[in-house]
mmCIF file of C-alpha atoms and ligand atoms in Angstrom:
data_model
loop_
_atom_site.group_PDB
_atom_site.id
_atom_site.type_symbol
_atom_site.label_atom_id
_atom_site.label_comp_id
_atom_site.label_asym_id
_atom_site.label_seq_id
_atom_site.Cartn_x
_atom_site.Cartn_y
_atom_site.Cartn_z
ATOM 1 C CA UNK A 26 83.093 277.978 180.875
ATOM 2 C CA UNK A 27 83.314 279.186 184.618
ATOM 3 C CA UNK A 28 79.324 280.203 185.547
ATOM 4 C CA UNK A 29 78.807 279.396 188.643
ATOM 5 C CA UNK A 30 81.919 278.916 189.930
ATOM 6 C CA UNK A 31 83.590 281.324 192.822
ATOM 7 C CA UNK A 32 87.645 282.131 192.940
ATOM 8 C CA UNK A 33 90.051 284.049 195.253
ATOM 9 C CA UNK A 34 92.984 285.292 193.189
ATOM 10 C CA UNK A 35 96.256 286.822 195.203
ATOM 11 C CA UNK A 36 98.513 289.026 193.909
ATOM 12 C CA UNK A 37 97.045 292.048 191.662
ATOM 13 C CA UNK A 38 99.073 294.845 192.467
ATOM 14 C CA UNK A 39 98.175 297.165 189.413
ATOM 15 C CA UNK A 40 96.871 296.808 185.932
ATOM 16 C CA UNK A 41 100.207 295.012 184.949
ATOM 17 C CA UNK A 42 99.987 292.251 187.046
ATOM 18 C CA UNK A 43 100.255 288.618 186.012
ATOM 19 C CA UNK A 44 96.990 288.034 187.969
ATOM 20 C CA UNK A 45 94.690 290.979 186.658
ATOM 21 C CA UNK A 46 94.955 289.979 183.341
ATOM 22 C CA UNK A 47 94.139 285.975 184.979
ATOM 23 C CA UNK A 48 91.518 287.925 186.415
ATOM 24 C CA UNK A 49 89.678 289.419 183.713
ATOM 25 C CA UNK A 50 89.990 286.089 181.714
ATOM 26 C CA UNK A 51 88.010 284.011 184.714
ATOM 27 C CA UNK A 52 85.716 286.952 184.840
ATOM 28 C CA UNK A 53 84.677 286.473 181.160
ATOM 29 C CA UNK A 54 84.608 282.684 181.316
ATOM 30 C CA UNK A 55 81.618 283.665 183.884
ATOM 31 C CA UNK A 56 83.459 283.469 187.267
ATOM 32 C CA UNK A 57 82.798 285.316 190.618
ATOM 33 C CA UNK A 58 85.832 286.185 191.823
ATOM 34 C CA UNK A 59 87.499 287.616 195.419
ATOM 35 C CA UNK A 60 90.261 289.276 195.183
ATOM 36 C CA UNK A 61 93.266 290.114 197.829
ATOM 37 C CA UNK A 62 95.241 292.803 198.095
ATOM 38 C CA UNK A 63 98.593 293.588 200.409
ATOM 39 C CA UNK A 64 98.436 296.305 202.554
ATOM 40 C CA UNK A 65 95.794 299.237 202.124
ATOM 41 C CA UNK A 66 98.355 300.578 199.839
ATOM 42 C CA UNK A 67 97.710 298.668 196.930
ATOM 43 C CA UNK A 68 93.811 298.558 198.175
ATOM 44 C CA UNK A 69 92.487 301.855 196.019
ATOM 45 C CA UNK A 70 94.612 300.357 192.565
ATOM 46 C CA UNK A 71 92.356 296.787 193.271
ATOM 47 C CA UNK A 72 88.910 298.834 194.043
ATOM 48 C CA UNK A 73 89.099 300.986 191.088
ATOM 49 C CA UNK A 74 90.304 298.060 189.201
ATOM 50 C CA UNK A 75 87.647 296.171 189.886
ATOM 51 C CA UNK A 76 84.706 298.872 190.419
ATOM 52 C CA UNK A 77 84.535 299.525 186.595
ATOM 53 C CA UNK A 78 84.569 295.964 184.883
ATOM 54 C CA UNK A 79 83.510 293.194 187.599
ATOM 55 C CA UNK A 80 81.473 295.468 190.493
ATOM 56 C CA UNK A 81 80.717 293.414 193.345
ATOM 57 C CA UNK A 82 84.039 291.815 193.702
ATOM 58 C CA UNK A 83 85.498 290.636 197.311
ATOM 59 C CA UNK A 84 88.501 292.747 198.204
ATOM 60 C CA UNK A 85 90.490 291.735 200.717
ATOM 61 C CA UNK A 86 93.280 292.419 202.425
ATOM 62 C CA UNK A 87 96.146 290.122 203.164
ATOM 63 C CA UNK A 88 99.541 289.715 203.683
ATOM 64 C CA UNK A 89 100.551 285.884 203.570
ATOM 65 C CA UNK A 90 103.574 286.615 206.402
ATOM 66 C CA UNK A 91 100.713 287.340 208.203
ATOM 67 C CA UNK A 92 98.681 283.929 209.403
ATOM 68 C CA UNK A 93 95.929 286.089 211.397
ATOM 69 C CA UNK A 94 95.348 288.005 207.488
ATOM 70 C CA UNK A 95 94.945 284.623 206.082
ATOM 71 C CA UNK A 96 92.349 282.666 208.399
ATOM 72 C CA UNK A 97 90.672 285.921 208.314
ATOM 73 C CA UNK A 98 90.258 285.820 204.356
ATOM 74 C CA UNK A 99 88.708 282.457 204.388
ATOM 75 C CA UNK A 100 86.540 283.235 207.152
ATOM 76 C CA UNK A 101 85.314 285.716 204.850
ATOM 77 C CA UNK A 102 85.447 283.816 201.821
ATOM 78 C CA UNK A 103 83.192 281.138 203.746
ATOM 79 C CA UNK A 104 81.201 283.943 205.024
ATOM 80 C CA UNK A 105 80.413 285.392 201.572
ATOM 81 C CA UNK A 106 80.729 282.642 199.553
ATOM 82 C CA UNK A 107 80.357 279.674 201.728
ATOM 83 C CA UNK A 108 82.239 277.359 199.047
ATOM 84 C CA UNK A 109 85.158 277.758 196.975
ATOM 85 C CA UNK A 110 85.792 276.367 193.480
ATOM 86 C CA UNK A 111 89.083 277.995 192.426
ATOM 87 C CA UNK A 112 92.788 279.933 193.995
ATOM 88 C CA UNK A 113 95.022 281.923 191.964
ATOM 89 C CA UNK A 114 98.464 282.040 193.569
ATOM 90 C CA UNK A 115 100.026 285.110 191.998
ATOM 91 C CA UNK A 116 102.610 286.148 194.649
ATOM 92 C CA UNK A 117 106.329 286.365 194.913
ATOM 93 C CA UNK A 118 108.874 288.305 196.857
ATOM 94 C CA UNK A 119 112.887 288.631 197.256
ATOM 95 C CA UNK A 120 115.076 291.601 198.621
ATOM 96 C CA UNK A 121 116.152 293.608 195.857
ATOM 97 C CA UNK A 122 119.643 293.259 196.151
ATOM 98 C CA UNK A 123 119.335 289.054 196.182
ATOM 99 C CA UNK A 124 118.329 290.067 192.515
ATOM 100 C CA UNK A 125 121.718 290.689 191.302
ATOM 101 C CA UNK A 126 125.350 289.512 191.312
ATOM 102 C CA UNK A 127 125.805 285.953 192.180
ATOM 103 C CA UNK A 128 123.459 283.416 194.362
ATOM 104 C CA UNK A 129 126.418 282.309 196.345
ATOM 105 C CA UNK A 130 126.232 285.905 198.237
ATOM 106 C CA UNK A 131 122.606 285.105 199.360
ATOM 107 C CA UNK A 132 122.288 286.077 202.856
ATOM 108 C CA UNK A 133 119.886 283.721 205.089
ATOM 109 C CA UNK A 134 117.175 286.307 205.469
ATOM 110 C CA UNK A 135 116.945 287.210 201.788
ATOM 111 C CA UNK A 136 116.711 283.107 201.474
ATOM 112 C CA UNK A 137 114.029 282.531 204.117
ATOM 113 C CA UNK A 138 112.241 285.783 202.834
ATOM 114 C CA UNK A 139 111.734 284.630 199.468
ATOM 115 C CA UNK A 140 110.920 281.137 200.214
ATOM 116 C CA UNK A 141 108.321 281.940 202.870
ATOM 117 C CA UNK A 142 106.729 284.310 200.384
ATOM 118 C CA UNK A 143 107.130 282.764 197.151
ATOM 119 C CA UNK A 144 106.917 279.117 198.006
ATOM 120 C CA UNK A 145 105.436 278.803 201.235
ATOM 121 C CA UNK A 146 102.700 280.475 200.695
ATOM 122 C CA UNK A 147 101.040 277.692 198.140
ATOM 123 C CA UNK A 148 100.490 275.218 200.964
ATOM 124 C CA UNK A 149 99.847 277.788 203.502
ATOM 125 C CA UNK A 150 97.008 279.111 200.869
ATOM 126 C CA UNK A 151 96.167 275.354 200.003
ATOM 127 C CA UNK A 152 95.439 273.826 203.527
ATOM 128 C CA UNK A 153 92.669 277.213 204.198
ATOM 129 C CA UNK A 154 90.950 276.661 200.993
ATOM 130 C CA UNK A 155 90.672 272.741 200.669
ATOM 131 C CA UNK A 156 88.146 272.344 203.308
ATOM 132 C CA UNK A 157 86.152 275.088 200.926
ATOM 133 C CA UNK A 158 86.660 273.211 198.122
ATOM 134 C CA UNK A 159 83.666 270.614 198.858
ATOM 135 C CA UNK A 160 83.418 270.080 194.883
ATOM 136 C CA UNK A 161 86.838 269.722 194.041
ATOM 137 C CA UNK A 162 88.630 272.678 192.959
ATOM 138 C CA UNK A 163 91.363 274.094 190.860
ATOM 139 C CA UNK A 164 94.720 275.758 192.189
ATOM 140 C CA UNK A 165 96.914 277.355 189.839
ATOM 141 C CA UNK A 166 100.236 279.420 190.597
ATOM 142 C CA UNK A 167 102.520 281.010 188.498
ATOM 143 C CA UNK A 168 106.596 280.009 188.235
ATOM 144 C CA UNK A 169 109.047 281.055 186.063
ATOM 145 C CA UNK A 170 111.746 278.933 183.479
ATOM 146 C CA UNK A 171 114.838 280.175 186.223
ATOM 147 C CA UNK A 172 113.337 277.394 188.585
ATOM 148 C CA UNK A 173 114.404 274.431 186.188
ATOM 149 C CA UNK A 174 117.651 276.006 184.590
ATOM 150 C CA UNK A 175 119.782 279.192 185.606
ATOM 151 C CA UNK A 176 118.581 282.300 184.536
ATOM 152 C CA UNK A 177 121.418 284.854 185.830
ATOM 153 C CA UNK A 178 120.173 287.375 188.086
ATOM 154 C CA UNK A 179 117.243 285.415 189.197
ATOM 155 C CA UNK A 180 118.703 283.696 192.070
ATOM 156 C CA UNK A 181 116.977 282.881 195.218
ATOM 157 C CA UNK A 182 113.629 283.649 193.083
ATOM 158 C CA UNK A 183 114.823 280.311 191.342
ATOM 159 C CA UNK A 184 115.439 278.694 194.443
ATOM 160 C CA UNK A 185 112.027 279.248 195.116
ATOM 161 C CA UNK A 186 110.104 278.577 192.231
ATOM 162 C CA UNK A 187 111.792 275.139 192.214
ATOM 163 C CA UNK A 188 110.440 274.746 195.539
ATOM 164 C CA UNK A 189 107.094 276.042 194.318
ATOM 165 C CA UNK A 190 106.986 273.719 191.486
ATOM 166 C CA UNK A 191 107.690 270.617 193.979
ATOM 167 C CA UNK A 192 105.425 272.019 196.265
ATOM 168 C CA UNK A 193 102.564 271.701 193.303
ATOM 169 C CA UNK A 194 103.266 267.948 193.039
ATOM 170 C CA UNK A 195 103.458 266.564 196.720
ATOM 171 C CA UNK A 196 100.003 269.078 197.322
ATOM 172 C CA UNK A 197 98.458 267.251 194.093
ATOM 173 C CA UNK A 198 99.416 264.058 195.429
ATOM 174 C CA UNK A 199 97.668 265.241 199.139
ATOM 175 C CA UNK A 200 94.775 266.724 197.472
ATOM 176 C CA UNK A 201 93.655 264.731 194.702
ATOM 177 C CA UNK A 202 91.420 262.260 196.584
ATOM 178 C CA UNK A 203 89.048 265.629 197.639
ATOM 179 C CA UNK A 204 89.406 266.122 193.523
ATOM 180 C CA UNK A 205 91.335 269.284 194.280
ATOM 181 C CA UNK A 206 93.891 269.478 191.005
ATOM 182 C CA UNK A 207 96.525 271.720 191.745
ATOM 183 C CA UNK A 208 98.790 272.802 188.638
ATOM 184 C CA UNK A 209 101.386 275.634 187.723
ATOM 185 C CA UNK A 210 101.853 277.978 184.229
ATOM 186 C CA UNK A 211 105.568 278.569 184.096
ATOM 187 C CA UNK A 212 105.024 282.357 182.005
ATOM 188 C CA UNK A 213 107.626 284.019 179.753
ATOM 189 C CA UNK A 214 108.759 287.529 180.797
ATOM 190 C CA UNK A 215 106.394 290.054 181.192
ATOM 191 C CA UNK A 216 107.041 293.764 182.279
ATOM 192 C CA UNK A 217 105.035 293.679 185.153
ATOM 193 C CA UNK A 218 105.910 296.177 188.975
ATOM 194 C CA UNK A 219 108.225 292.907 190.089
ATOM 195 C CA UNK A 220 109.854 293.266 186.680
ATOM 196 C CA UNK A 221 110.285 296.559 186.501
ATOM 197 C CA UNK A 222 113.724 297.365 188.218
ATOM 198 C CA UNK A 223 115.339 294.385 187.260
ATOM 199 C CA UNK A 224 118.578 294.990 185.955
ATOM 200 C CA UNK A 225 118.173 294.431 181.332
ATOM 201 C CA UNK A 226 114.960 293.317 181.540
ATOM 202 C CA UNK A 227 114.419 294.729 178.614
ATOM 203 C CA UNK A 228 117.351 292.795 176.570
ATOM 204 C CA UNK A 229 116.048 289.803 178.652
ATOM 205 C CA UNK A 230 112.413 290.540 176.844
ATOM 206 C CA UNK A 231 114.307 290.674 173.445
ATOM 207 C CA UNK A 232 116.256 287.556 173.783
ATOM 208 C CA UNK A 233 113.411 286.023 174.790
ATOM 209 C CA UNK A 234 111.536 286.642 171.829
ATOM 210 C CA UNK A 235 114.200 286.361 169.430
ATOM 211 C CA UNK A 236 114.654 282.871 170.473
ATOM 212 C CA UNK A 237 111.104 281.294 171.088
ATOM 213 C CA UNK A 238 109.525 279.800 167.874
ATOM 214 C CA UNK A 239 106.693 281.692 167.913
ATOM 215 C CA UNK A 240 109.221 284.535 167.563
ATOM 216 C CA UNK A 241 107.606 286.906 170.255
ATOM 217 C CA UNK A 242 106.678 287.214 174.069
ATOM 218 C CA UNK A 243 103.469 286.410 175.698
ATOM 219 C CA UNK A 244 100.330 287.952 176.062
ATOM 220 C CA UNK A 245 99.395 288.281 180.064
ATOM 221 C CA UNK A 246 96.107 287.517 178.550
ATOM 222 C CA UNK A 247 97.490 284.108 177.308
ATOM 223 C CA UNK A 248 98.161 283.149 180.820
ATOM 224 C CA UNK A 249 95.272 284.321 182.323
ATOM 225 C CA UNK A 250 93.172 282.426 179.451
ATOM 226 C CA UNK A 251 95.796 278.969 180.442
ATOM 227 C CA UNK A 252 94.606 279.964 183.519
ATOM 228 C CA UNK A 253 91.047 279.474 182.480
ATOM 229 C CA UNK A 254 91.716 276.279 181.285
ATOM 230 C CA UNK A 255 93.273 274.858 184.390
ATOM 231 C CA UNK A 256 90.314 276.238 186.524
ATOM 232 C CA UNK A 257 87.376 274.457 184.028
ATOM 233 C CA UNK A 258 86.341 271.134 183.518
ATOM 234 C CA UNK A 259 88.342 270.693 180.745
ATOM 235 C CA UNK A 260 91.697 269.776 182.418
ATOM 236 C CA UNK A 261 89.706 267.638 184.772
ATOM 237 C CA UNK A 262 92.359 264.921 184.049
ATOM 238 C CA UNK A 263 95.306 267.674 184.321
ATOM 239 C CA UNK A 264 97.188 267.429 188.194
ATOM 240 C CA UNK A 265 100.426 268.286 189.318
ATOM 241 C CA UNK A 266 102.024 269.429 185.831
ATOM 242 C CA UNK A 267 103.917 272.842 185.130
ATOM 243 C CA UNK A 268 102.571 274.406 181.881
ATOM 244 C CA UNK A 269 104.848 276.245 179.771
ATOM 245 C CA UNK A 270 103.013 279.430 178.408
ATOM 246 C CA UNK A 271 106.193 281.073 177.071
ATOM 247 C CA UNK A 272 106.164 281.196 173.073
ATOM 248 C CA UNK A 273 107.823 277.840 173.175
ATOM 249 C CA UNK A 274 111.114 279.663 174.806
ATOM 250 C CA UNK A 275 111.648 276.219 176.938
ATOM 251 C CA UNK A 276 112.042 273.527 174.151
ATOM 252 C CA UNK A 277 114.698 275.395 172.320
ATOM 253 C CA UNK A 278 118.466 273.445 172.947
ATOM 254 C CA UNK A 279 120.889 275.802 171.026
HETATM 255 P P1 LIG B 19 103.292 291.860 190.409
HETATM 256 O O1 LIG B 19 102.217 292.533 189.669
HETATM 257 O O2 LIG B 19 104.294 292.705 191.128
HETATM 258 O O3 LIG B 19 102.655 290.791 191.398
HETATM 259 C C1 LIG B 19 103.318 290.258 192.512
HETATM 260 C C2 LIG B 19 102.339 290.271 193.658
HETATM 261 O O4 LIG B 19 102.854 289.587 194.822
HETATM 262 C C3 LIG B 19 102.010 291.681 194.097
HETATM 263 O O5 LIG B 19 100.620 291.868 194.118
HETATM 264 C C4 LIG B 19 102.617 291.723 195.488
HETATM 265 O O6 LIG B 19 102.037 292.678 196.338
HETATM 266 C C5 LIG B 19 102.381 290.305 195.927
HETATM 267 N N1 LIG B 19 103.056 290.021 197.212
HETATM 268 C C6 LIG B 19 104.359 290.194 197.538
HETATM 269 N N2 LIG B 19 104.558 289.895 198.828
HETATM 270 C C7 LIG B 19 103.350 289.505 199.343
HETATM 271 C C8 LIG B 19 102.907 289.099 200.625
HETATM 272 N N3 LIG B 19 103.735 289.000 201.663
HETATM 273 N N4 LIG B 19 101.586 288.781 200.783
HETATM 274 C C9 LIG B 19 100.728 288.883 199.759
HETATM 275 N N5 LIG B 19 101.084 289.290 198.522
HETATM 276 C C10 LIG B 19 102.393 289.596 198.322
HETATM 277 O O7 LIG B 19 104.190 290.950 189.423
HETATM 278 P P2 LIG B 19 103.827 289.721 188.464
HETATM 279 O O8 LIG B 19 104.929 289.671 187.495
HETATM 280 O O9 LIG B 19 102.438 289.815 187.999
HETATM 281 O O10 LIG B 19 104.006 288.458 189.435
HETATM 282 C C11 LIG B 19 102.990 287.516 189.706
HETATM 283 C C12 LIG B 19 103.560 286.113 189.733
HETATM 284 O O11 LIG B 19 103.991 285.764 188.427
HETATM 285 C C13 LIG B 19 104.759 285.930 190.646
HETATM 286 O O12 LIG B 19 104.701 284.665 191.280
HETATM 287 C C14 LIG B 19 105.913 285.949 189.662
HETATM 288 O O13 LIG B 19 107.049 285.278 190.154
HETATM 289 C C15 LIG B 19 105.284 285.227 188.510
HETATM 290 N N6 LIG B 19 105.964 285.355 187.208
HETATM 291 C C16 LIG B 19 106.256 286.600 186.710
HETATM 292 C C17 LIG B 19 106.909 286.693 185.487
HETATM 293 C C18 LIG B 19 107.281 288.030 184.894
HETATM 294 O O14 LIG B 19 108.133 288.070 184.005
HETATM 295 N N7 LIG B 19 106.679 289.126 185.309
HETATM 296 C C19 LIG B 19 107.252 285.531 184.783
HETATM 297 C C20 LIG B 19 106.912 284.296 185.318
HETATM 298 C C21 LIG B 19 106.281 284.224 186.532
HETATM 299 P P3 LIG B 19 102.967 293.991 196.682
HETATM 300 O O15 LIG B 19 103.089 294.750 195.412
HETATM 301 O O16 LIG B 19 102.228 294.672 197.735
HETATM 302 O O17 LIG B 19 104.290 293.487 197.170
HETATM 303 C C1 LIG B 20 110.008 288.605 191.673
HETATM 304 C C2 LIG B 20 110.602 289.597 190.872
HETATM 305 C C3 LIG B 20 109.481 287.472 191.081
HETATM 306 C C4 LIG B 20 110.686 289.432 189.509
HETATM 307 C C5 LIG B 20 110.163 288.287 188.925
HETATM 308 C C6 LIG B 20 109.572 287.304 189.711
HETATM 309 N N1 LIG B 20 109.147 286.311 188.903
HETATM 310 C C7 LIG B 20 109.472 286.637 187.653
HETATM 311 N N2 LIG B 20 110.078 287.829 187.654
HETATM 312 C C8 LIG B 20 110.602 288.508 186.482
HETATM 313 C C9 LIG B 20 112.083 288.226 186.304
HETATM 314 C C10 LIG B 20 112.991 288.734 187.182
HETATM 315 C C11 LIG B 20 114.361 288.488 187.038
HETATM 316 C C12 LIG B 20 114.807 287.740 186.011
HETATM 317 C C13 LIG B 20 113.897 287.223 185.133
HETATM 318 C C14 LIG B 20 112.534 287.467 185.274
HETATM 319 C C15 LIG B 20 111.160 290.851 191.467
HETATM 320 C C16 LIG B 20 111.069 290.995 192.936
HETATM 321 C C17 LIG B 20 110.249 290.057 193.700
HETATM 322 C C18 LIG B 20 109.905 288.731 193.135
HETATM 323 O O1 LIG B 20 116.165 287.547 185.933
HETATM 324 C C19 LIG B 20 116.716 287.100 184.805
HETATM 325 C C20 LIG B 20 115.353 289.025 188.020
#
């Protein structure tokens, strides 16, 4: 579904993450795909990720706090590539401690922190690949149900996924006369590294599927296959929409 296509994808930490499991989906659909990584520390976990299944994979590195890291990437991505069809936006960061207790206690940094990273970073991303995107192109991040109604505990990360699902409209308004589409999968839980640590995750995984109608949680693979979706041909009509992929979790009232 994706031959001849090319993709940068942000945000595989380790095996777990949201966007290796997008990864390996676009990589069967028949993608080439770039991948970045933040900080050499997480740079072995993404070679030896990516040396066994998809060899000849970009890798770079590239913290989005970090404006010289991202020009940088796209220089490279133009370099290598010299066009780009897809972007993955798998990133998201708060200070531990804004994880817990109550949102009113949110100090400014923690706020500014989270939004820079989490929210920020879309348009930030979105304004270096455009001019790549000389065929259209597909952008695709990933938010969570605590931007739309509280989810305790999430906090500022709900702050900014609300401003990361706005974000997705005004930038599909902007880019939709270069035929960019620009979309987001709001995902169930998943016990990924940014899950881990987070205070009853695991009775937040139960409840979760308990309640959903399809009675279970999701599949990474069923966002990274969504994911597919979004990036082919076959949601050319598709712009500016949040797609549940969460078991149904959303629709349920009482
Ligand atoms: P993950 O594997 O920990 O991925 C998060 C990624 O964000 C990591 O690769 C992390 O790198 C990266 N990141 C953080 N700060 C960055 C920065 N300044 N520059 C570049 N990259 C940075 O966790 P995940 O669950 O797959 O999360 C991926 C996305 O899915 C996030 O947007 C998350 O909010 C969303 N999501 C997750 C769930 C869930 O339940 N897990 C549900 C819905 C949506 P470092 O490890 O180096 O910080
Ligand atoms: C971050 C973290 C972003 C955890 C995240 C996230 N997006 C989804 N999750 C999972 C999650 C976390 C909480 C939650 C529900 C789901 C951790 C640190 C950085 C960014 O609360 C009910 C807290």
């Amino acid at each position: 579904m994706l031959e001849n296509k090319v993709g940068i994808i942000f945000g595989v930490a380790n095996k777990r993450s949201i966007a290796w499991a997008t990864a390996q989906a676009l990589h069967a659909a028949g993608a080439r795909l770039a991948f970045t990584y933040q900080g050499e520390r997480l740079k072995e976990n993404v070679e030896s990720l990516t040396s066994e299944s998809m060899p000849g994979s970009l890798l770079l590195s590239c913290d989005v706090q970090d404006q010289e890291q991202v020009d940088a990437t796209f220089h490279r991505i133009r370099e290598e590539f010299g066009r780009l069809d897809f972007l993955i936006h798998s990133i998201a960061f708060a200070p531990r401690e804004a994880l817990s207790g109550q949102f009113l206690d949110t100090s400014r940094e923690a706020f500014c922190t989270a939004l820079e990273i989490s929210a920020y970073s879309l348009p930030q991303l979105a304004r270096s690949a455009a001019p790549l995107m000389n065929e259209g192109g597909s952008i695709v991040s990933m938010s969570y149900y605590g931007a739309e109604k509280v989810v305790a505990g999430y906090n500022v990360m709900g702050v900014a996924k609300a401003a990361l699902e706005a974000s997705t409209r005004y930038l599909a308004n902007d880019l939709g006369p270069r035929n960019i589409r620009v979309n987001a999968i709001s995902a169930g839980p998943i016990q990924t590294l940014s899950a881990r640590g987070v205070a009853d995750f695991t009775t937040m995984l139960k409840h979760h599927a308990e309640r959903a109608p399809l009675g279970r949680n999701v599949d990474p693979r069923e966002v990274g296959e969504t994911a597919v979706f979004l990036c082919s041909s076959m949601s050319s009509g598709i712009t500016g929409e949040v797609i549940y992929v969460d078991c149904g979790y959303n629709i349920m009232g009482t």
